[in-house]
Coordinates of C-alpha atoms and ligand atoms in Angstrom, one line a residue:
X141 CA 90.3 77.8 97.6
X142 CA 90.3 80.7 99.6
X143 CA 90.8 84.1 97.8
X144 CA 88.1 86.1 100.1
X145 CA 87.6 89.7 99.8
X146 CA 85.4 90.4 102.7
X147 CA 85.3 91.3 106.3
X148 CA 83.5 89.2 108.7
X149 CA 81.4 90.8 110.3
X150 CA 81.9 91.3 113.8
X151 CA 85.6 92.9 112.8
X152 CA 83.3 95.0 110.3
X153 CA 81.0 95.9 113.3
X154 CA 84.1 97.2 115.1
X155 CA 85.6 99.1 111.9
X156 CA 82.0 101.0 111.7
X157 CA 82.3 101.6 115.2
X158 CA 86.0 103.3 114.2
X159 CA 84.6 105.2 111.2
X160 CA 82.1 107.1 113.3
X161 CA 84.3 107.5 116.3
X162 CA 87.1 109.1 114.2
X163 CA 84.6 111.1 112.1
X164 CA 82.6 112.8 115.2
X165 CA 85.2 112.8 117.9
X166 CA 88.8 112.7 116.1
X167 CA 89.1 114.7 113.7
X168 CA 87.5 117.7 114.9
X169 CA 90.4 117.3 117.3
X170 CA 92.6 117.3 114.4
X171 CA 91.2 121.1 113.9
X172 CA 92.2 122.6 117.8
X173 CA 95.9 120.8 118.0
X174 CA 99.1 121.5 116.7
X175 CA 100.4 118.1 117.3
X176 CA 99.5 115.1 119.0
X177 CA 102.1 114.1 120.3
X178 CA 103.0 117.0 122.6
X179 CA 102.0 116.3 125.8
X180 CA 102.7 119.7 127.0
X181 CA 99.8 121.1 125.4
X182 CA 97.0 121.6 127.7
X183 CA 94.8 121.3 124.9
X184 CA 95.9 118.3 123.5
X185 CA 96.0 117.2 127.5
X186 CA 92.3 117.9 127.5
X187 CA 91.0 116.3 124.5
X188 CA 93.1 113.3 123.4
X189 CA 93.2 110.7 126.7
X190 CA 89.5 110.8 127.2
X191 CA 89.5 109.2 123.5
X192 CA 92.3 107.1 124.0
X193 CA 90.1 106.0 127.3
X194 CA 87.2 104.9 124.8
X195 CA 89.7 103.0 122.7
X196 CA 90.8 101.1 125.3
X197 CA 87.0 100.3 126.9
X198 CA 86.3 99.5 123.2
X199 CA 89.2 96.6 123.3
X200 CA 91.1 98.3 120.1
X201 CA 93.9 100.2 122.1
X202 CA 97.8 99.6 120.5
X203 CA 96.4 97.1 117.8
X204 CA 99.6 96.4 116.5
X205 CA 100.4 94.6 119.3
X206 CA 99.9 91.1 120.7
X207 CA 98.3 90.5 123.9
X208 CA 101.0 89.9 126.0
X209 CA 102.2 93.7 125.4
X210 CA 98.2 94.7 126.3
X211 CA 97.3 94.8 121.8
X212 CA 93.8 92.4 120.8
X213 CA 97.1 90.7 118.6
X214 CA 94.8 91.1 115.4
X215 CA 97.3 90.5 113.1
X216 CA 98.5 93.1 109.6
X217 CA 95.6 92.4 108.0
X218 CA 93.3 93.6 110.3
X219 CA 95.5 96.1 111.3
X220 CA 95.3 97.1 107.7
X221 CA 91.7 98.1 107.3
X222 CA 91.9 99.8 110.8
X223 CA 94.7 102.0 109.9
X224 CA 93.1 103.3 106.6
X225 CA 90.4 104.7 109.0
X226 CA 93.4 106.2 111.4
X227 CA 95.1 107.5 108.2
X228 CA 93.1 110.6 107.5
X229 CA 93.4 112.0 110.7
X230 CA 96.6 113.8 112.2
X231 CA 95.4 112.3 115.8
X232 CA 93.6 109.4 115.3
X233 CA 97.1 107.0 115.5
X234 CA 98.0 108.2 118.9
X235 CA 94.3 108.3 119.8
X236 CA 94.1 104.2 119.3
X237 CA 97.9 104.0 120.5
X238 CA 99.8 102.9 117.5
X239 CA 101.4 106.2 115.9
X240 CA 105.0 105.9 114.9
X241 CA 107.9 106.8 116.1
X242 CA 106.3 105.2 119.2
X243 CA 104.7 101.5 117.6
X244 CA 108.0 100.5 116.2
X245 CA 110.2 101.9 119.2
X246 CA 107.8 99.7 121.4
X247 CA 108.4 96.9 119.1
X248 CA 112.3 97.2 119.7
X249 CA 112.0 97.8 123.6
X250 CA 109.5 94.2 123.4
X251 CA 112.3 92.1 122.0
X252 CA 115.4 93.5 122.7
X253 CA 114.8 95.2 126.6
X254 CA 116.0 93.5 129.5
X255 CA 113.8 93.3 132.2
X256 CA 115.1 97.1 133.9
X257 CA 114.9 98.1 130.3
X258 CA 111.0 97.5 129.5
X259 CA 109.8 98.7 132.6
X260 CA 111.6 102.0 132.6
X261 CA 110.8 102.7 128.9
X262 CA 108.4 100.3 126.9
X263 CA 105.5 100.0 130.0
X264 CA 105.1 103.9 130.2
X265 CA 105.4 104.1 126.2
X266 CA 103.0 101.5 125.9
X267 CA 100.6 103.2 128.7
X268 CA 101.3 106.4 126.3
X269 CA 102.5 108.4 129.6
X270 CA 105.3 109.6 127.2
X271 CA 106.3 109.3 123.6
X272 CA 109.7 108.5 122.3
X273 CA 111.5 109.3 119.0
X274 CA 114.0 107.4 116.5
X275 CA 117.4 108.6 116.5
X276 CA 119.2 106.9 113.2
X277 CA 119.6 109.4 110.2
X278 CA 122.8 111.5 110.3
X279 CA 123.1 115.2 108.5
X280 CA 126.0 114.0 106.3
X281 CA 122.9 111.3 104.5
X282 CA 120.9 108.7 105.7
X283 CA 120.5 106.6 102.7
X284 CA 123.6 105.1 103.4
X285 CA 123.7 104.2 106.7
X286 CA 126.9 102.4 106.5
X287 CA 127.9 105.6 106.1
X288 CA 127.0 106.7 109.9
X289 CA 129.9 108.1 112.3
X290 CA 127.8 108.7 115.6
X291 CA 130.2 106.6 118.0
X292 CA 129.4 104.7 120.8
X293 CA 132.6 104.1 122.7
X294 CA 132.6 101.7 125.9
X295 CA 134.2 103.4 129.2
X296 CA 133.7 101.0 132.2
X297 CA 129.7 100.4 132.7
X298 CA 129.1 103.3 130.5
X299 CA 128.6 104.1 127.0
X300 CA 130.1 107.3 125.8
X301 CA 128.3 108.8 122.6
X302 CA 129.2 111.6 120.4
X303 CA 127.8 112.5 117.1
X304 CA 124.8 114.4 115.2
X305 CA 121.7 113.2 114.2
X306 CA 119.4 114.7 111.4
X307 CA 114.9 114.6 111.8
X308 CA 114.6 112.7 114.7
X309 CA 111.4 113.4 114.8
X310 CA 109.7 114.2 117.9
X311 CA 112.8 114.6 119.8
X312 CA 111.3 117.7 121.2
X313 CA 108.1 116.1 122.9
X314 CA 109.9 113.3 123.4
X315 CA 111.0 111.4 126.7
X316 CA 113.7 108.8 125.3
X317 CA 115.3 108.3 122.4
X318 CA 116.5 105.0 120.8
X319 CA 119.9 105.6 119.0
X320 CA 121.8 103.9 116.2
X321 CA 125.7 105.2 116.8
X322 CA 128.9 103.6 115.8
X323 CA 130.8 100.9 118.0
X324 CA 132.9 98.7 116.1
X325 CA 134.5 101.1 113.4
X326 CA 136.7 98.2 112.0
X327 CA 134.3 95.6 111.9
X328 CA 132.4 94.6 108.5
X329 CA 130.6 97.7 107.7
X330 CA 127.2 95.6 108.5
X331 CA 128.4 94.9 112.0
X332 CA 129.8 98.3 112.6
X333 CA 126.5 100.0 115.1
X334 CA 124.5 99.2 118.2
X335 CA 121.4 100.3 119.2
X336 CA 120.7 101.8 122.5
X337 CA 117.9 103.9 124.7
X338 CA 118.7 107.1 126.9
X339 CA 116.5 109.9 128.1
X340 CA 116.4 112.7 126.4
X341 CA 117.5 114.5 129.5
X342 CA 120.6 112.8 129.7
X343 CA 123.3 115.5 130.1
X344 CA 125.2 116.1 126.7
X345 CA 121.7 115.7 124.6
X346 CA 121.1 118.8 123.0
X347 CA 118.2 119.6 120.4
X348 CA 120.1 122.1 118.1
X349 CA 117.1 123.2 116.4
X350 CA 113.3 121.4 115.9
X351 CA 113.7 121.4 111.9
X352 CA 109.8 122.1 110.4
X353 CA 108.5 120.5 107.0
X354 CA 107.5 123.2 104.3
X355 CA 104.7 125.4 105.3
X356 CA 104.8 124.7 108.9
X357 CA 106.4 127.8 110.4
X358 CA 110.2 127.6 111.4
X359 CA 109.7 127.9 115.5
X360 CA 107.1 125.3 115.0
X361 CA 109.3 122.2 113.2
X362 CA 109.4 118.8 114.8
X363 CA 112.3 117.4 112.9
X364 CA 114.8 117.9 115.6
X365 CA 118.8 117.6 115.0
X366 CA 119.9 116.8 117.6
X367 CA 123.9 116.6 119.4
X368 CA 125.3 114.3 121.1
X369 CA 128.5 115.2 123.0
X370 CA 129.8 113.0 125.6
X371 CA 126.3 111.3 126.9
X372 CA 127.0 108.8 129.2
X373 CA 124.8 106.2 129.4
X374 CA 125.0 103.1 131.6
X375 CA 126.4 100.0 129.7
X376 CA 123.0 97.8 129.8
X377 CA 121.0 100.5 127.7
X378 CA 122.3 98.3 124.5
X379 CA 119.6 97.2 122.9
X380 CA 120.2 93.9 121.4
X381 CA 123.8 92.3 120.5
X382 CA 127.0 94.7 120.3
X383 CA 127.1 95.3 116.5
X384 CA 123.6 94.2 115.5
X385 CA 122.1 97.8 115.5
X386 CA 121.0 96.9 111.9
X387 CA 119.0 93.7 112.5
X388 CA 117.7 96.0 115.3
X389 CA 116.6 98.5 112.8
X390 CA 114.9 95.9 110.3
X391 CA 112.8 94.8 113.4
X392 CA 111.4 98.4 113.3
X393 CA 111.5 99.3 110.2
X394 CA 109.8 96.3 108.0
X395 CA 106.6 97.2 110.9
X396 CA 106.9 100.5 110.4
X397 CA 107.0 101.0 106.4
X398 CA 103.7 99.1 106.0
X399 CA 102.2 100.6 108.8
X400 CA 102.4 103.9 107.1
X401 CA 101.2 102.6 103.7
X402 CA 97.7 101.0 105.6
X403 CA 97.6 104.9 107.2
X404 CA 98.4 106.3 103.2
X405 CA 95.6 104.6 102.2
X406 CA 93.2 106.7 104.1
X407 CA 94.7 109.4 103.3
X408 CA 94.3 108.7 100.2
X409 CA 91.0 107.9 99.7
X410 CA 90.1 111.1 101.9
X411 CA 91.9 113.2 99.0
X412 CA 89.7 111.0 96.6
X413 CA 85.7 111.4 98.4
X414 CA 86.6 115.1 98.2
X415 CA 87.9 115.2 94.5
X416 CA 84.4 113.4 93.7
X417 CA 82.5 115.6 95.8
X418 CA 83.9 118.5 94.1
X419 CA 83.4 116.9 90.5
X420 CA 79.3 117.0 91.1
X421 CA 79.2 120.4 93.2
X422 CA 81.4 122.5 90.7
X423 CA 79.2 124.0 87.2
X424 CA 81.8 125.2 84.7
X425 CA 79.8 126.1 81.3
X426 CA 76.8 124.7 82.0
X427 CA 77.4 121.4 83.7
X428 CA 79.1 119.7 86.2
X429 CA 83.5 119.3 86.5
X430 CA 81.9 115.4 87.1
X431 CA 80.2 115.6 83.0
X432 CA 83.5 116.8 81.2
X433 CA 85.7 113.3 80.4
X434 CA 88.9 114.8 81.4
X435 CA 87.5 115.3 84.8
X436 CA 86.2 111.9 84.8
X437 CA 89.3 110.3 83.7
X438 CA 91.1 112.0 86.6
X439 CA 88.9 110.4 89.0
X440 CA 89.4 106.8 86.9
X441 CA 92.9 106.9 87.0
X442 CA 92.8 107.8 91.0
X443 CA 90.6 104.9 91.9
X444 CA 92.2 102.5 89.7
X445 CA 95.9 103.5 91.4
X446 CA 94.4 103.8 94.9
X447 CA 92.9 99.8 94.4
X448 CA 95.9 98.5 93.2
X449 CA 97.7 100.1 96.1
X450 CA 95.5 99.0 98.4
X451 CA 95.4 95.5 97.1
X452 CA 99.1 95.7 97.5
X453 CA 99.1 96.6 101.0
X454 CA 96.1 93.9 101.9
X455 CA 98.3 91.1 100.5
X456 CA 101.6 92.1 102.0
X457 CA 99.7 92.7 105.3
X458 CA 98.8 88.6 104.4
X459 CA 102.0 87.7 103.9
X460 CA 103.0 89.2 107.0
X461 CA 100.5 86.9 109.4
X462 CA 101.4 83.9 107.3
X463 CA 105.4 84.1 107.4
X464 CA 105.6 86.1 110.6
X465 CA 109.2 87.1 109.2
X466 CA 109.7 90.4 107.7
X467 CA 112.6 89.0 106.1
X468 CA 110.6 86.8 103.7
X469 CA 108.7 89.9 103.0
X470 CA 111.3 91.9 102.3
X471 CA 110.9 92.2 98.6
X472 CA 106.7 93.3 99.1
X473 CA 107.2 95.9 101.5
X474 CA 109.9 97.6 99.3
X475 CA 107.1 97.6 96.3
X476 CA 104.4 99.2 98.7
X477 CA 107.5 101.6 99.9
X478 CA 108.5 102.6 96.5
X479 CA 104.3 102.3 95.6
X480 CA 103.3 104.9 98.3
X481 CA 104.5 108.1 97.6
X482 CA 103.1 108.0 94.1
X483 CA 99.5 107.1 94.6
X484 CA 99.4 109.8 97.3
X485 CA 101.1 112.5 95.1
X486 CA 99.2 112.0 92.0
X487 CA 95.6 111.3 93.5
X488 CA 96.3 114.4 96.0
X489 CA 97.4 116.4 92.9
X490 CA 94.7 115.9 90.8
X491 CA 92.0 116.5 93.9
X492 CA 93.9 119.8 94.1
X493 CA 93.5 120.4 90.5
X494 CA 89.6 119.8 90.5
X495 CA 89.7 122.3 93.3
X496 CA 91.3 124.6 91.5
X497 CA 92.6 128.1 93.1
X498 CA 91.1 126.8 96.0
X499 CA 92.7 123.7 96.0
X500 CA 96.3 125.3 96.1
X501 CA 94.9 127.3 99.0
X502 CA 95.4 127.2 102.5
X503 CA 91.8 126.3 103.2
X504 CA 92.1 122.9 101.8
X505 CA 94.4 120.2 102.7
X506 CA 95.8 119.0 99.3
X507 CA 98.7 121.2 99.4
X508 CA 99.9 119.2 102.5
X509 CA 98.8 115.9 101.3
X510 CA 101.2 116.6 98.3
X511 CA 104.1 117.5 100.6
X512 CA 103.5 114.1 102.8
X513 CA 103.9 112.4 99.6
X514 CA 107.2 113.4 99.6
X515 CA 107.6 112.4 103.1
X516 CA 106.3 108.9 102.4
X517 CA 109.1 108.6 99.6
X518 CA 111.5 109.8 102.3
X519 CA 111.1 108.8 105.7
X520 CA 112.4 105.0 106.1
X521 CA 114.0 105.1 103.3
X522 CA 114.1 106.6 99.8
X523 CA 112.2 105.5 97.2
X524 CA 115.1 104.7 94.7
X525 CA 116.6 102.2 97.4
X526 CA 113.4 100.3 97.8
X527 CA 113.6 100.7 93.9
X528 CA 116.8 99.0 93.8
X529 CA 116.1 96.7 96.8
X530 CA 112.9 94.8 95.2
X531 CA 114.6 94.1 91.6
X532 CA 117.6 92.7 93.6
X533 CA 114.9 90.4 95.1
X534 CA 112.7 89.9 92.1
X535 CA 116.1 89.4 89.9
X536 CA 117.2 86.5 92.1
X537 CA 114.4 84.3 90.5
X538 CA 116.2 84.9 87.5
X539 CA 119.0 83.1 85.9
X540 CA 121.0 84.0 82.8
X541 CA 120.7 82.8 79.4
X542 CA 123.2 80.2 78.4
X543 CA 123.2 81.6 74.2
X544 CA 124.1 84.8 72.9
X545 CA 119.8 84.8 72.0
X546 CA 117.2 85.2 74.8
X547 CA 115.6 82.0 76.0
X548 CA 112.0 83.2 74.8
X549 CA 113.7 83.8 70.9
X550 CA 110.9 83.2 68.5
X551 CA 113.5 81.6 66.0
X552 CA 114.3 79.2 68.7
X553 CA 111.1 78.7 69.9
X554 CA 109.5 78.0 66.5
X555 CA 111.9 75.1 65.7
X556 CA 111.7 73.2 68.9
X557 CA 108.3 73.1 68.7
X558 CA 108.2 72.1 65.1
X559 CA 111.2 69.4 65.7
X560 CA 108.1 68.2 68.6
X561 CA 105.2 68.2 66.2
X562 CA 107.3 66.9 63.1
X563 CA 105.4 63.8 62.4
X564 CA 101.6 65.4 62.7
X565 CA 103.0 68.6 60.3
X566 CA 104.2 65.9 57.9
X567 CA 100.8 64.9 58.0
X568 CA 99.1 68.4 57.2
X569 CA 101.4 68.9 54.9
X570 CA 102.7 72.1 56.6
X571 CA 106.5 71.2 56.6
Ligands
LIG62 C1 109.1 113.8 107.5 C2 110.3 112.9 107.8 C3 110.4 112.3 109.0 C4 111.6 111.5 109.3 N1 111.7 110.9 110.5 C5 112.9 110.3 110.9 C6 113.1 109.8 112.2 O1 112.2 109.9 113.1 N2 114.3 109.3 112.5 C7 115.3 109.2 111.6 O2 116.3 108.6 112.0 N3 115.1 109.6 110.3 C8 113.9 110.2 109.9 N4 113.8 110.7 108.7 C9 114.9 110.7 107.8 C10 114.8 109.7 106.6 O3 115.0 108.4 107.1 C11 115.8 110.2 105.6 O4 115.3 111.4 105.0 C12 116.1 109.2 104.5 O5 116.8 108.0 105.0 C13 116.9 109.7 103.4 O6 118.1 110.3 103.9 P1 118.5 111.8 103.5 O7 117.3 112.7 103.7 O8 119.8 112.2 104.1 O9 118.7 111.8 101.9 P2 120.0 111.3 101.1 O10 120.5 110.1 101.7 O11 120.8 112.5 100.9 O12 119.3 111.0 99.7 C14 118.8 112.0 98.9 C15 118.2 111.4 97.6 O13 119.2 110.8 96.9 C16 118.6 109.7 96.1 N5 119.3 108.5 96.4 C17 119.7 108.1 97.6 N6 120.3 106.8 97.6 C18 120.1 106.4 96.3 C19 120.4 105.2 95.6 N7 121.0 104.2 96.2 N8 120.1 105.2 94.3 C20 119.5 106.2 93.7 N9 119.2 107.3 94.3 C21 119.5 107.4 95.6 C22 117.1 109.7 96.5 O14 116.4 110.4 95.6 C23 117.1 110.4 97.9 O15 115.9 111.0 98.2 C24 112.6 111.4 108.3 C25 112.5 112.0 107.1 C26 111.3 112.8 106.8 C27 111.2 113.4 105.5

């Protein structure tokens, strides 16, 4: 048997270690940038690679990553319970190397660059001399990515693109951008797109506008949409087989989806220590918001939702290490998906509600929280697909009843088993 719920303790030693650094020096960097991933900030220039030097002395740099890309190769579950830590800081991802867009753009570049390809883009990525950004959702939807027209067209040794492309995000502070665009229009509509990599500074890139997320002001957005109108690239800048830019995609995305559930987590649980705080600082008539049981059940409910998440996550994160084929896990990381924006939304909601005017306020962070909710139910896909996408998976364990009744009918049930048992019922008398 081995159902264990502990750490060992030299990986607990190391997550300590994390707690405290990200406490004391990250997230009162959190409070002086705008982001961290703008390397054009002098600030940010200032503050964030003498932590990312401690991360690395401290062997926990780009833990997502085995050791042949320069990551410890921990493993998701590991991963896991560092990430909760990253998770309520802005910073503390890119601080230890493993933020996304960047993480799964380096997983890409790792198994689908040629030799040029990983030393021109994934070795400074990985060295976080630049970032990067993900270039696949399209302003007419990106739900549907079948749906995509961005084309790719092939002229000589060179790739001729033209299209639109809706929140890639980072675009702005980014160096290169890996881009899912059409080139085989009559093909099955699963082998229609390619994926490639170009600089940003490609002639014919152009970021239309840096789109902002609610509350954020507009000249200060990050989403960028960005135009594509005859960049040539050269032809070896594919990434992967002509056609396969989906089962490119999946090699990001399955990463990337429960990399941002471990971060939720701390989020999370950050919205849930200051709901509790709150509930034994705050005297309403006489006593504590933590004494009046609709309070209390607030904070019941949160807990309970954020364990079950986070059980969730751990054993996905298992699955993960034991399979090593996101494939196989398909099914699990669509539940923490479609899991994630919930938890976040209601714990952060009710922490805002225990807070009361202040808690809709500027000065505290729920507001946000409740907004990235929505983000987590967005970015890598909607919620309803991963919806739809897990009972698709979970049906195909499932097989039709033969009769017009259901299998489990009590009528049905009741006179098999007393056909079985006929002789001892005799007996007893019972028939
Ligand atoms: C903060 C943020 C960052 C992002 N970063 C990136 C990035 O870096 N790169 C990138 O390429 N994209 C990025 N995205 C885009 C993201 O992938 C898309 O928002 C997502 O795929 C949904 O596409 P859409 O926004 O066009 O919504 P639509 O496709 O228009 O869908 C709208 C809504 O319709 C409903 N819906 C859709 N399909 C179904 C269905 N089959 N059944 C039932 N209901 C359905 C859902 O409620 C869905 O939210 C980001 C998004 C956000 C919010």
């Amino acid at each position: 048997m081995s159902w264990d719920f502990e750490t060992d303790p030299e990986f607990q030693a190391e997550l300590d270690w994390v707690d405290d650094f990200v406490r004391n020096e990250v997230e009162p960097v959190d409070q002086v940038i705008h982001h961290a991933w703008d390397m054009n900030d002098p600030v940010r220039q200032a503050l964030i690679p003498p932590l990312q030097e401690q991360v690395r002395e401290r062997g926990l740099w780009a833990c997502h990553l085995g050791p042949k890309l320069g990551g410890p190769g921990y493993g998701q579950v590991k991963l896991a319970l560092l990430n909760e830590i990253l998770g309520r800081s802005h910073s503390a991802p890119i601080v230890f190397g493993c933020q996304a867009p960047d993480s799964g753009n380096a997983e890409i570049l790792a198994h689908y660059g040629n030799d040029d390809l990983k030393k021109r883009y994934l070795e400074p990525l990985l060295a976080q001399e630049v970032v990067s950004a993900y270039s696949m959702t399209e302003p007419r939807g990106g739900s549907d990515p079948t749906g995509f027209v961005t084309r790719a067209e092939r002229d000589g040794d060179e790739w001729v693109i033209n299209g639109e492309k809706w929140f890639s995000s980072h675009a702005n502070f980014a160096a290169f951008l890996v881009l899912l665009a059409v080139t085989d229009p009559e093909e099955e509509r699963h082998r229609r797109m390619s994926m490639f990599v170009l600089d940003t500074d490609t002639p014919g890139v152009e970021i239309v506008r840096n789109v902002g997320i609610y509350g954020h002001s507009p000249d200060d957005g990050t989403h960028s949409y960005v135009r594509y109108t005859d960049v040539r690239i050269p032809a070896d800048h594919l990434l992967g087989e002509r056609g396969e830019g989906f089962i490119v995609a999946q090699t990001r995305l399955g990463g990337g989806r429960i990399h941002h559930a471990m971060r939720t987590i701390g989020l999370v649980k950050s919205a849930f220590d200051q709901m509790c705080e709150r509930a034994l600082s705050r005297v309403t008539q006489g006593e504590t918001l933590a004494r009046k049981q609709l309070v209390q059940a607030m904070i019941a409910d949160s807990w309970i939702q954020i364990e079950q998440f986070r059980l969730l996550v751990l054993r996905t994160a298992w699955r993960i290490d034991k399979w090593n084929d996101y494939q196989r896990v398909r099914a699990d990381i669509s539940a923490v998906k479609a899991a994630m924006p919930k938890v976040l939304h209601d714990v952060a909601s009710r922490a805002l509600q225990i807070h009361g005017s202040l808690g809709v306020s500027h000065e505290m962070p729920f507001a946000s929280m409740v907004l990235e909710s929505f983000h987590m139910g967005l970015a890598d896909g909607a919620t309803e697909v991963h919806q739809i996408t897990l009972a698709r998976e979970l049906l195909k364990g499932y097989t039709p009843t033969p009769g017009l009744f259901p299998s489990h009918h009590l009528p049905k049930l009741k006179a098999e088993a007393e056909a079985r048992f006929a002789d001892l019922l005799a007996k007893a008398g019972r028939t």
